[in-house]
Each structure stands twice: as C-alpha cells, then as structure tokens.
C-alpha cells in the first residue's frame, strides 16, 4: 500500500474486511457443490478438468482477505479485462448486478472432518441405476460416439463414465453463475490468480458467443456444464461436435462428449489400451514399490511376481507399457496396475479414487469391472484431525511429513513408509489408526 494513503482509508479498509468476515461467518446458505454429488477424501471439492489446486491454507486459518471493496476490485479488473481484449459491453453485461457470493467463499473454505472410504465411494459411483442409464445413453448416442471414438481414440465407455461422474449425465451441472463465483474467488483473494485467469477465460467464452451469461452456470469453483470444464480448459479443449457454431457443453451432449474425448486425448490417452487391471501380489512383496512415482513396464511387474486375480499371467499385449502399482486402501486391500489411460483420467481430476471409479464404471457398462480382492471394510479412514495429528507426530519423530495440512501427499506417504519400515510393518505408505496409535505411544 502506498504510504500516502490516509488513516481514513485504512479505517474503511478494515471495516470492509471485518464486515466481510462477519458475513462469511454468518452465511447459512447451503454449500452449492451440486455438480459433485460424490465427495471423498482426496477428491478436490470442484471436480473439474484441470481444477484449481486444492487450496493449501496450511493450518487452516485464512490469512488472505479482501483489502478493497468489491466495486473497487471490479473496476480494476474491468481495466485489465479490456486491456486483454474484452469488449466493454461484454464485460458490463456479464457483471450486471454481480455481488460477492458468500456461499462460494464458504464452500472454498470447507474442509470436511470425515470422509467416505474408497469402497463406499466406488459403490456410490457404480449404482445399478447409473450403470443402466449409461448403457441406455450409449445406445442413444451410438452414432456420435462412434465418430468421436474414431476421431479422438478414446473409447465410448470411458467417455460415458466421465459424463456420469462429472454431472450424472448432465443432471448436476451446478446452478451458480460462473462469473459471480469466479469474481467472488478473485475478489476474496485466497485464489486470486487462478480465479482471475478463469474469469478472463469465461469472459472470452461469452464474447465468442458460445453461451449467454444467464446460461453460464456451473459449480461454485467455476466448473461448467456436462463436462465440468473450468473456463481455461473449455477454451483449449471444448469442441463444437454438432457444427452449430457453438461449443455447447451445457445443453448439447455430443459437444460435451467430444470435448471430454479431446481433453483425454490431449492428456495422453492411448487408443485401444486398458486403463489397467486388478492384480495379486506375491508373498513377501515389497509394498514400498506401490507408489505413483514408481513406474515399470507390465513385463517388469510380472517378473516381480504380479499376476491377475485368477492367477493367470499379466496381459502380454501391454507388456511394454509403463504402469504403477496402486493400493487404494493399503496392503490389506485390492491392488491395481494402472497404465497411461489412468494417468489421463487423473488429469481430468487428480484423485485416484475418482480415476478408479471412472475406470471400473467404464468396464461395468459391459458387465465387468468387479473388484476381486476384499476391501478392508472394517478400517475407517482417518479423520482430518487425525491426519493432521499423524503428520505432526511423524515430523516430531524425524520423519518429515511436510506441513501438517491433513492432506496425505507425497511427503507424508514417504514419512509413513519410513515409520512403517522402522516398525517392521508393510511399507505401503497408507495412513491407519494402528500407525497413529503406535506413534502416540512411542
Ligand atoms: Ca455445438
């Protein structure tokens, strides 16, 4: 702030900030994350292609607050947008009557204490009703899907599975005005750069005429339409499949399906390859190898003793493909080898539970995709407070778990493995109550 600013301005600034905080604290609107009916531990709140990084707010206090009034912020952003080529009437039309949406701030800050186990998440994702609906839609859109498959190399089952997971086949696209949500996030400040980039992209979409402001609806995080694309992803990957001149991912299912295919193709999808497959591990297998960063060819994994659940060898036709070993519930649960297409799905939404749901659901449409191994259904996931306690205890025992933020990332997994190894336990890097209890008692 320039030193010449008056005391009076500072006072006004303080009042603006504190009244904003007060309003946030009092907001009792439901959190509208309608577009993501399935929430699970490691699924970011806005399930979107190339979503915002999950807000890393450290210990959970919110140190970034708006320092100016909304109208001052809007005036400054308007100048920026016009400089970037947005026509004044497009901006003014988009921002007509826009005020900060406190439900957006609340949703952005909500950190659920309890999370669903991965097996419950998968059960919800693959309900009988959803599988039937997906099969019916696959028949209804068979001609378009065939063209899309040929053009982008992504199989129709995967596309329909993404459609199911992102918006329940278009049913839950989010009901919030995208400009308002993003303006709130940009103004409030915790995700300023992300939100301003998205807002500018959203204005470009309006200027291009793909959608009108009143139809530009999405999730609180700005994920839009049947594909739940954020605006920048829309601008790089949305497709006008039906050729009416508008990339309409909101109301035209074939535009949405082709856009999804285009995005997955760009994310490294390999035509004709499986996402991966369930495996069984040999006795004495080194669980430390089960890590997304440890990639080996399917053939190498076979030499380490991996087999299909029925005991037969791994598929030879993908023997040279690189794969990682995934243990979504630790060594006590099922194991999966995941290939490039699984990684492409992770670029849609960086959550292994989500990618596994897409993968298994795409097989379920053909009557497969049933997990053979047993989930450890008696194990409850750690709550957020317990994860933070685990991280704190690990770091205090010289296993550096990074900032105690309740998010089990690469650093925390590494720290868990080290602790497990020193205890002589299987080093799967998976956080359990047993490990937490052991650390508490050390
Ligand atoms: Ca179109």
PDB file of C-alpha atoms in Angstrom, residues 19 26 38 41 50 66 73 115 174 283 317 348 401:
ATOM      1  CA  UNK A  19     -17.791  -6.923   7.798  1.00  0.00           C
ATOM      2  CA  UNK A  26     -22.978 -15.890   9.338  1.00  0.00           C
ATOM      3  CA  UNK A  38     -19.820 -37.736  -4.708  1.00  0.00           C
ATOM      4  CA  UNK A  41     -11.255 -37.759   0.955  1.00  0.00           C
ATOM      5  CA  UNK A  50      -7.533 -29.152 -14.633  1.00  0.00           C
ATOM      6  CA  UNK A  66     -10.085  -8.705   0.583  1.00  0.00           C
ATOM      7  CA  UNK A  73     -11.913  -4.601  -7.274  1.00  0.00           C
ATOM      8  CA  UNK A 115     -14.521 -38.781   4.615  1.00  0.00           C
ATOM      9  CA  UNK A 174     -24.107 -26.734 -10.845  1.00  0.00           C
ATOM     10  CA  UNK A 283       4.153 -63.377  -0.857  1.00  0.00           C
ATOM     11  CA  UNK A 317      -0.115 -57.238 -25.339  1.00  0.00           C
ATOM     12  CA  UNK A 348      -9.268 -34.628 -15.502  1.00  0.00           C
ATOM     13  CA  UNK A 401       5.766 -35.299   6.730  1.00  0.00           C
TER      14      UNK A 401
END
